[in-house]
Amino acid sequence: DIQMTQSPSSLSASVGDRVTITCRSSQTVTTYLNWYQQKPGKPPKLLIYAASSLQIGVPSRFSGTGSGTDFTLTILGLQPEDFATYYCQQTYSTPVTFGQGTRLDI
Amino acid sequence: QVQLQESGPGLVKPSQTLSLTCSVSGDSIGSGGHGWTWIRQHPGKGLEWIGYIHSTGTTYYNPSLKSRLTISIDTSKNQFSLRLNSLTAADTAVYYCARTSVGYAYADYWGQGTLVTVSS
């Protein structure tokens, strides 16, 4: 299985901040890397697919970069509604695997 | 608008079989334009991919569950289902169904999730 490791596991930030979350895979996933946001009691919401493509309806302050084994999710100008848990997911090979999550707190 | 809704028992006894159904509206499962996925989340934990099915009959299962798992599709009802047998407390989780793109396999629409508790 491909292991996905996110860092940090948690971080605190303020409204207006720039935040970067990193995801590293144990072997190449090329650009088969997706990012999700999850709020308590809700299903995950797709933010970024194919490493850097913004899902329709997602604010442009979210962006993704990377390929191979190293990826980043950046949020420019944090908004109150962005405080949540973020997961990366590789879909390069089965079983599909997720990172352990990054909790973003105020 | 695409909507998915999980249904099934909230409480199941150990050693029994869990059956969940995902009802889809706003898209046709039989059209083949997307795949359909089950994902679960243990309480307070991260996301675990369970498996995937396409209307062609193609399935992919998580090897950790494969011996106990069956995912099926009913295009006439626009539903897909999960059956997981020999349940233990470790199967207690919120179970989500999701629509999955055929190419990059990202999950763009999700059900609200259903909590399944395995307990006697």
PDB file of C-alpha atoms in Angstrom:
ATOM      1  CA  ASP A   1       0.000   0.000   0.000  1.00  0.00           C
ATOM      2  CA  ILE A   2       1.098   3.579  -0.624  1.00  0.00           C
ATOM      3  CA  GLN A   3       1.518   5.425   2.666  1.00  0.00           C
ATOM      4  CA  MET A   4       0.485   9.054   2.791  1.00  0.00           C
ATOM      5  CA  THR A   5       2.030  11.285   5.441  1.00  0.00           C
ATOM      6  CA  GLN A   6       0.759  14.765   6.138  1.00  0.00           C
ATOM      7  CA  SER A   7       2.524  17.459   8.070  1.00  0.00           C
ATOM      8  CA  PRO A   8       1.862  19.016  10.345  1.00  0.00           C
ATOM      9  CA  SER A   9      -0.780  16.895  12.076  1.00  0.00           C
ATOM     10  CA  SER A  10      -2.235  20.055  13.531  1.00  0.00           C
ATOM     11  CA  LEU A  11      -1.613  23.760  13.381  1.00  0.00           C
ATOM     12  CA  SER A  12      -3.022  26.954  14.718  1.00  0.00           C
ATOM     13  CA  ALA A  13      -3.472  30.014  12.570  1.00  0.00           C
ATOM     14  CA  SER A  14      -5.364  33.264  12.407  1.00  0.00           C
ATOM     15  CA  VAL A  15      -7.841  34.729   9.993  1.00  0.00           C
ATOM     16  CA  GLY A  16      -5.948  36.241   7.105  1.00  0.00           C
ATOM     17  CA  ASP A  17      -2.918  33.955   7.449  1.00  0.00           C
ATOM     18  CA  ARG A  18      -1.294  31.936   4.709  1.00  0.00           C
ATOM     19  CA  VAL A  19      -1.205  28.237   5.553  1.00  0.00           C
ATOM     20  CA  THR A  20       0.624  25.387   3.860  1.00  0.00           C
ATOM     21  CA  ILE A  21      -0.036  21.699   4.471  1.00  0.00           C
ATOM     22  CA  THR A  22       2.310  19.084   3.098  1.00  0.00           C
ATOM     23  CA  CYS A  23       1.539  15.551   1.943  1.00  0.00           C
ATOM     24  CA  ARG A  24       4.207  13.017   1.078  1.00  0.00           C
ATOM     25  CA  SER A  25       3.634   9.599  -0.476  1.00  0.00           C
ATOM     26  CA  SER A  26       5.805   6.544   0.107  1.00  0.00           C
ATOM     27  CA  GLN A  27       6.169   6.077  -3.655  1.00  0.00           C
ATOM     28  CA  THR A  28       5.268   8.105  -6.672  1.00  0.00           C
ATOM     29  CA  VAL A  29       1.608   8.854  -7.304  1.00  0.00           C
ATOM     30  CA  THR A  30       2.406  11.175 -10.240  1.00  0.00           C
ATOM     31  CA  THR A  31      -0.467  13.689  -9.962  1.00  0.00           C
ATOM     32  CA  TYR A  32      -3.114  11.288  -8.660  1.00  0.00           C
ATOM     33  CA  LEU A  33      -3.449  13.340  -5.510  1.00  0.00           C
ATOM     34  CA  ASN A  34      -6.596  14.937  -4.139  1.00  0.00           C
ATOM     35  CA  TRP A  35      -7.316  17.203  -1.178  1.00  0.00           C
ATOM     36  CA  TYR A  36     -10.444  17.261   0.984  1.00  0.00           C
ATOM     37  CA  GLN A  37     -11.738  19.459   3.755  1.00  0.00           C
ATOM     38  CA  GLN A  38     -13.841  17.977   6.540  1.00  0.00           C
ATOM     39  CA  LYS A  39     -15.780  19.753   9.256  1.00  0.00           C
ATOM     40  CA  PRO A  40     -17.130  17.972  12.346  1.00  0.00           C
ATOM     41  CA  GLY A  41     -20.150  15.822  11.652  1.00  0.00           C
ATOM     42  CA  LYS A  42     -19.952  16.408   7.894  1.00  0.00           C
ATOM     43  CA  PRO A  43     -18.625  14.393   4.989  1.00  0.00           C
ATOM     44  CA  PRO A  44     -15.376  15.436   3.367  1.00  0.00           C
ATOM     45  CA  LYS A  45     -15.569  18.077   0.652  1.00  0.00           C
ATOM     46  CA  LEU A  46     -13.376  17.897  -2.423  1.00  0.00           C
ATOM     47  CA  LEU A  47     -11.098  20.922  -2.778  1.00  0.00           C
ATOM     48  CA  ILE A  48      -8.363  19.992  -5.222  1.00  0.00           C
ATOM     49  CA  TYR A  49      -8.046  17.066  -7.624  1.00  0.00           C
ATOM     50  CA  ALA A  50      -5.205  15.889  -9.817  1.00  0.00           C
ATOM     51  CA  ALA A  51      -2.782  17.698  -7.502  1.00  0.00           C
ATOM     52  CA  SER A  52      -3.566  21.214  -8.704  1.00  0.00           C
ATOM     53  CA  SER A  53      -7.041  21.446 -10.229  1.00  0.00           C
ATOM     54  CA  LEU A  54      -9.522  23.484  -8.226  1.00  0.00           C
ATOM     55  CA  GLN A  55     -12.905  21.820  -7.833  1.00  0.00           C
ATOM     56  CA  ILE A  56     -15.817  23.866  -9.121  1.00  0.00           C
ATOM     57  CA  GLY A  57     -17.211  26.137  -6.440  1.00  0.00           C
ATOM     58  CA  VAL A  58     -14.109  26.073  -4.237  1.00  0.00           C
ATOM     59  CA  PRO A  59     -12.676  29.532  -3.477  1.00  0.00           C
ATOM     60  CA  SER A  60      -9.526  30.488  -5.322  1.00  0.00           C
ATOM     61  CA  ARG A  61      -7.645  31.030  -2.050  1.00  0.00           C
ATOM     62  CA  PHE A  62      -7.135  27.257  -2.084  1.00  0.00           C
ATOM     63  CA  SER A  63      -4.390  25.920  -4.316  1.00  0.00           C
ATOM     64  CA  GLY A  64      -2.455  22.703  -4.725  1.00  0.00           C
ATOM     65  CA  THR A  65       0.956  21.937  -6.136  1.00  0.00           C
ATOM     66  CA  GLY A  66       3.268  19.001  -6.513  1.00  0.00           C
ATOM     67  CA  SER A  67       3.867  15.777  -8.375  1.00  0.00           C
ATOM     68  CA  GLY A  68       5.611  12.510  -7.737  1.00  0.00           C
ATOM     69  CA  THR A  69       5.825  12.140  -3.978  1.00  0.00           C
ATOM     70  CA  ASP A  70       5.584  15.673  -2.564  1.00  0.00           C
ATOM     71  CA  PHE A  71       2.488  17.842  -2.540  1.00  0.00           C
ATOM     72  CA  THR A  72       1.243  20.972  -0.852  1.00  0.00           C
ATOM     73  CA  LEU A  73      -2.105  22.527  -0.154  1.00  0.00           C
ATOM     74  CA  THR A  74      -1.960  26.278   0.373  1.00  0.00           C
ATOM     75  CA  ILE A  75      -4.690  28.516   1.715  1.00  0.00           C
ATOM     76  CA  LEU A  76      -4.092  32.222   1.093  1.00  0.00           C
ATOM     77  CA  GLY A  77      -5.939  34.527   3.444  1.00  0.00           C
ATOM     78  CA  LEU A  78      -7.604  32.145   5.884  1.00  0.00           C
ATOM     79  CA  GLN A  79     -11.285  32.683   6.427  1.00  0.00           C
ATOM     80  CA  PRO A  80     -13.260  31.637   9.529  1.00  0.00           C
ATOM     81  CA  GLU A  81     -14.967  28.855   7.570  1.00  0.00           C
ATOM     82  CA  ASP A  82     -11.589  27.301   6.665  1.00  0.00           C
ATOM     83  CA  PHE A  83     -10.939  25.974  10.141  1.00  0.00           C
ATOM     84  CA  ALA A  84     -11.378  22.243   9.626  1.00  0.00           C
ATOM     85  CA  THR A  85      -9.429  19.034   9.054  1.00  0.00           C
ATOM     86  CA  TYR A  86      -7.715  18.509   5.712  1.00  0.00           C
ATOM     87  CA  TYR A  87      -6.895  15.166   4.104  1.00  0.00           C
ATOM     88  CA  CYS A  88      -4.827  14.222   1.100  1.00  0.00           C
ATOM     89  CA  GLN A  89      -5.717  11.126  -0.890  1.00  0.00           C
ATOM     90  CA  GLN A  90      -3.791   9.168  -3.498  1.00  0.00           C
ATOM     91  CA  THR A  91      -5.723   7.430  -6.246  1.00  0.00           C
ATOM     92  CA  TYR A  92      -2.715   6.236  -8.227  1.00  0.00           C
ATOM     93  CA  SER A  93      -3.116   2.662  -7.107  1.00  0.00           C
ATOM     94  CA  THR A  94      -5.416   0.535  -5.021  1.00  0.00           C
ATOM     95  CA  PRO A  95      -5.972   0.437  -2.207  1.00  0.00           C
ATOM     96  CA  VAL A  96      -6.673   4.137  -2.323  1.00  0.00           C
ATOM     97  CA  THR A  97      -5.141   5.682   0.777  1.00  0.00           C
ATOM     98  CA  PHE A  98      -5.519   8.901   2.732  1.00  0.00           C
ATOM     99  CA  GLY A  99      -3.176  10.939   4.831  1.00  0.00           C
ATOM    100  CA  GLN A 100      -3.846  10.974   8.551  1.00  0.00           C
ATOM    101  CA  GLY A 101      -5.293  14.463   8.400  1.00  0.00           C
ATOM    102  CA  THR A 102      -4.205  17.964   9.396  1.00  0.00           C
ATOM    103  CA  ARG A 103      -6.371  19.770  11.892  1.00  0.00           C
ATOM    104  CA  LEU A 104      -6.403  23.520  11.372  1.00  0.00           C
ATOM    105  CA  ASP A 105      -7.458  25.450  14.458  1.00  0.00           C
ATOM    106  CA  ILE A 106      -7.880  29.076  15.219  1.00  0.00           C
TER     107      ILE A 106
ATOM    108  CA  GLN B   1     -27.906  18.271  -8.301  1.00  0.00           C
ATOM    109  CA  VAL B   2     -26.277  15.000  -7.408  1.00  0.00           C
ATOM    110  CA  GLN B   3     -27.261  13.562  -4.043  1.00  0.00           C
ATOM    111  CA  LEU B   4     -26.292  10.353  -2.300  1.00  0.00           C
ATOM    112  CA  GLN B   5     -27.990   8.867   0.737  1.00  0.00           C
ATOM    113  CA  GLU B   6     -26.801   5.922   2.791  1.00  0.00           C
ATOM    114  CA  SER B   7     -29.312   3.642   4.475  1.00  0.00           C
ATOM    115  CA  GLY B   8     -28.974   0.662   6.762  1.00  0.00           C
ATOM    116  CA  PRO B   9     -28.964  -0.417  10.379  1.00  0.00           C
ATOM    117  CA  GLY B  10     -27.279   1.741  12.950  1.00  0.00           C
ATOM    118  CA  LEU B  11     -26.563  -1.160  15.284  1.00  0.00           C
ATOM    119  CA  VAL B  12     -25.305  -4.592  14.344  1.00  0.00           C
ATOM    120  CA  LYS B  13     -24.228  -7.477  16.554  1.00  0.00           C
ATOM    121  CA  PRO B  14     -20.728  -8.927  16.399  1.00  0.00           C
ATOM    122  CA  SER B  15     -20.264 -11.714  13.861  1.00  0.00           C
ATOM    123  CA  GLN B  16     -23.291 -10.517  11.898  1.00  0.00           C
ATOM    124  CA  THR B  17     -23.363  -9.013   8.402  1.00  0.00           C
ATOM    125  CA  LEU B  18     -23.705  -5.318   7.650  1.00  0.00           C
ATOM    126  CA  SER B  19     -25.738  -4.318   4.623  1.00  0.00           C
ATOM    127  CA  LEU B  20     -25.751  -0.700   3.515  1.00  0.00           C
ATOM    128  CA  THR B  21     -27.324   0.856   0.455  1.00  0.00           C
ATOM    129  CA  CYS B  22     -26.480   4.128  -1.237  1.00  0.00           C
ATOM    130  CA  SER B  23     -29.316   5.715  -3.186  1.00  0.00           C
ATOM    131  CA  VAL B  24     -28.241   8.136  -5.892  1.00  0.00           C
ATOM    132  CA  SER B  25     -30.262  10.967  -7.393  1.00  0.00           C
ATOM    133  CA  GLY B  26     -29.256  13.524  -9.983  1.00  0.00           C
ATOM    134  CA  ASP B  27     -27.026  11.074 -11.845  1.00  0.00           C
ATOM    135  CA  SER B  28     -27.502   7.703 -13.463  1.00  0.00           C
ATOM    136  CA  ILE B  29     -25.319   4.946 -12.073  1.00  0.00           C
ATOM    137  CA  GLY B  30     -25.885   2.960 -15.244  1.00  0.00           C
ATOM    138  CA  SER B  31     -24.568   5.695 -17.520  1.00  0.00           C
ATOM    139  CA  GLY B  32     -21.019   4.644 -16.721  1.00  0.00           C
ATOM    140  CA  GLY B  33     -19.845   8.202 -16.418  1.00  0.00           C
ATOM    141  CA  HIS B  34     -18.628   7.714 -12.850  1.00  0.00           C
ATOM    142  CA  GLY B  35     -17.622   5.070 -10.380  1.00  0.00           C
ATOM    143  CA  TRP B  36     -19.085   4.600  -6.922  1.00  0.00           C
ATOM    144  CA  THR B  37     -17.150   4.237  -3.717  1.00  0.00           C
ATOM    145  CA  TRP B  38     -17.540   3.318  -0.065  1.00  0.00           C
ATOM    146  CA  ILE B  39     -15.342   5.003   2.536  1.00  0.00           C
ATOM    147  CA  ARG B  40     -15.498   4.757   6.309  1.00  0.00           C
ATOM    148  CA  GLN B  41     -14.247   6.777   9.232  1.00  0.00           C
ATOM    149  CA  HIS B  42     -13.695   5.286  12.655  1.00  0.00           C
ATOM    150  CA  PRO B  43     -14.810   7.567  15.495  1.00  0.00           C
ATOM    151  CA  GLY B  44     -12.393  10.444  15.840  1.00  0.00           C
ATOM    152  CA  LYS B  45     -10.072   8.955  13.227  1.00  0.00           C
ATOM    153  CA  GLY B  46      -9.108   9.378   9.597  1.00  0.00           C
ATOM    154  CA  LEU B  47     -10.627   8.096   6.378  1.00  0.00           C
ATOM    155  CA  GLU B  48     -10.388   4.507   5.170  1.00  0.00           C
ATOM    156  CA  TRP B  49     -11.198   3.525   1.606  1.00  0.00           C
ATOM    157  CA  ILE B  50     -13.385   0.421   1.493  1.00  0.00           C
ATOM    158  CA  GLY B  51     -13.926  -0.209  -2.197  1.00  0.00           C
ATOM    159  CA  TYR B  52     -15.201   0.900  -5.601  1.00  0.00           C
ATOM    160  CA  ILE B  53     -17.618  -0.301  -8.222  1.00  0.00           C
ATOM    161  CA  HIS B  54     -18.433   0.764 -11.752  1.00  0.00           C
ATOM    162  CA  SER B  55     -21.567  -0.039 -13.707  1.00  0.00           C
ATOM    163  CA  THR B  56     -19.489  -2.312 -15.949  1.00  0.00           C
ATOM    164  CA  GLY B  57     -19.092  -4.555 -12.934  1.00  0.00           C
ATOM    165  CA  THR B  58     -15.501  -3.620 -12.244  1.00  0.00           C
ATOM    166  CA  THR B  59     -14.771  -3.680  -8.531  1.00  0.00           C
ATOM    167  CA  TYR B  60     -11.767  -2.842  -6.415  1.00  0.00           C
ATOM    168  CA  TYR B  61     -11.641  -3.767  -2.752  1.00  0.00           C
ATOM    169  CA  ASN B  62      -9.363  -2.815   0.084  1.00  0.00           C
ATOM    170  CA  PRO B  63      -7.270  -5.966   0.667  1.00  0.00           C
ATOM    171  CA  SER B  64      -7.717  -5.507   4.405  1.00  0.00           C
ATOM    172  CA  LEU B  65     -11.471  -6.078   3.983  1.00  0.00           C
ATOM    173  CA  LYS B  66     -11.632  -8.115   0.801  1.00  0.00           C
ATOM    174  CA  SER B  67     -12.322 -11.479   2.410  1.00  0.00           C
ATOM    175  CA  ARG B  68     -15.419 -10.064   4.140  1.00  0.00           C
ATOM    176  CA  LEU B  69     -16.637  -7.543   1.583  1.00  0.00           C
ATOM    177  CA  THR B  70     -19.016  -7.454  -1.344  1.00  0.00           C
ATOM    178  CA  ILE B  71     -19.958  -4.306  -3.240  1.00  0.00           C
ATOM    179  CA  SER B  72     -22.757  -4.547  -5.761  1.00  0.00           C
ATOM    180  CA  ILE B  73     -24.722  -2.256  -8.023  1.00  0.00           C
ATOM    181  CA  ASP B  74     -28.382  -2.111  -9.040  1.00  0.00           C
ATOM    182  CA  THR B  75     -28.767   0.181 -12.003  1.00  0.00           C
ATOM    183  CA  SER B  76     -32.542  -0.324 -12.100  1.00  0.00           C
ATOM    184  CA  LYS B  77     -32.849   1.230  -8.652  1.00  0.00           C
ATOM    185  CA  ASN B  78     -29.924   3.632  -9.127  1.00  0.00           C
ATOM    186  CA  GLN B  79     -28.320   2.213  -6.003  1.00  0.00           C
ATOM    187  CA  PHE B  80     -25.143   0.506  -4.963  1.00  0.00           C
ATOM    188  CA  SER B  81     -24.587  -1.546  -1.864  1.00  0.00           C
ATOM    189  CA  LEU B  82     -22.051  -2.821   0.593  1.00  0.00           C
ATOM    190  CA  ARG B  83     -22.091  -6.105   2.480  1.00  0.00           C
ATOM    191  CA  LEU B  84     -19.505  -6.692   5.165  1.00  0.00           C
ATOM    192  CA  ASN B  85     -19.632  -9.922   7.136  1.00  0.00           C
ATOM    193  CA  SER B  86     -18.106 -11.249  10.335  1.00  0.00           C
ATOM    194  CA  LEU B  87     -18.351  -7.866  11.982  1.00  0.00           C
ATOM    195  CA  THR B  88     -16.311  -6.898  15.029  1.00  0.00           C
ATOM    196  CA  ALA B  89     -16.144  -3.765  17.134  1.00  0.00           C
ATOM    197  CA  ALA B  90     -13.358  -2.573  14.846  1.00  0.00           C
ATOM    198  CA  ASP B  91     -15.953  -2.116  12.120  1.00  0.00           C
ATOM    199  CA  THR B  92     -17.746   0.555  14.145  1.00  0.00           C
ATOM    200  CA  ALA B  93     -17.506   3.659  11.984  1.00  0.00           C
ATOM    201  CA  VAL B  94     -19.321   6.244   9.940  1.00  0.00           C
ATOM    202  CA  TYR B  95     -19.810   4.784   6.485  1.00  0.00           C
ATOM    203  CA  TYR B  96     -19.897   7.140   3.501  1.00  0.00           C
ATOM    204  CA  CYS B  97     -20.816   6.513  -0.087  1.00  0.00           C
ATOM    205  CA  ALA B  98     -19.397   8.764  -2.773  1.00  0.00           C
ATOM    206  CA  ARG B  99     -19.446   9.373  -6.498  1.00  0.00           C
ATOM    207  CA  THR B 100     -15.992   8.933  -7.991  1.00  0.00           C
ATOM    208  CA  SER B 101     -14.554  10.253 -11.220  1.00  0.00           C
ATOM    209  CA  VAL B 102     -13.434   7.615 -13.693  1.00  0.00           C
ATOM    210  CA  GLY B 103     -10.082   9.227 -14.446  1.00  0.00           C
ATOM    211  CA  TYR B 104      -8.442  10.598 -11.355  1.00  0.00           C
ATOM    212  CA  ALA B 105     -10.887   8.786  -9.055  1.00  0.00           C
ATOM    213  CA  TYR B 106     -11.590  11.767  -6.861  1.00  0.00           C
ATOM    214  CA  ALA B 107     -14.814  11.714  -4.839  1.00  0.00           C
ATOM    215  CA  ASP B 108     -16.803  14.785  -5.787  1.00  0.00           C
ATOM    216  CA  TYR B 109     -20.163  14.025  -4.170  1.00  0.00           C
ATOM    217  CA  TRP B 110     -20.642  12.325  -0.826  1.00  0.00           C
ATOM    218  CA  GLY B 111     -23.515  11.062   1.230  1.00  0.00           C
ATOM    219  CA  GLN B 112     -23.977  12.461   4.711  1.00  0.00           C
ATOM    220  CA  GLY B 113     -22.693   9.249   6.243  1.00  0.00           C
ATOM    221  CA  THR B 114     -24.303   6.693   8.500  1.00  0.00           C
ATOM    222  CA  LEU B 115     -22.935   5.612  11.854  1.00  0.00           C
ATOM    223  CA  VAL B 116     -22.751   1.870  12.266  1.00  0.00           C
ATOM    224  CA  THR B 117     -22.076   0.539  15.737  1.00  0.00           C
ATOM    225  CA  VAL B 118     -21.095  -3.081  16.230  1.00  0.00           C
ATOM    226  CA  SER B 119     -22.111  -4.142  19.692  1.00  0.00           C
ATOM    227  CA  SER B 120     -24.014  -6.901  21.417  1.00  0.00           C
TER     228      SER B 120
END
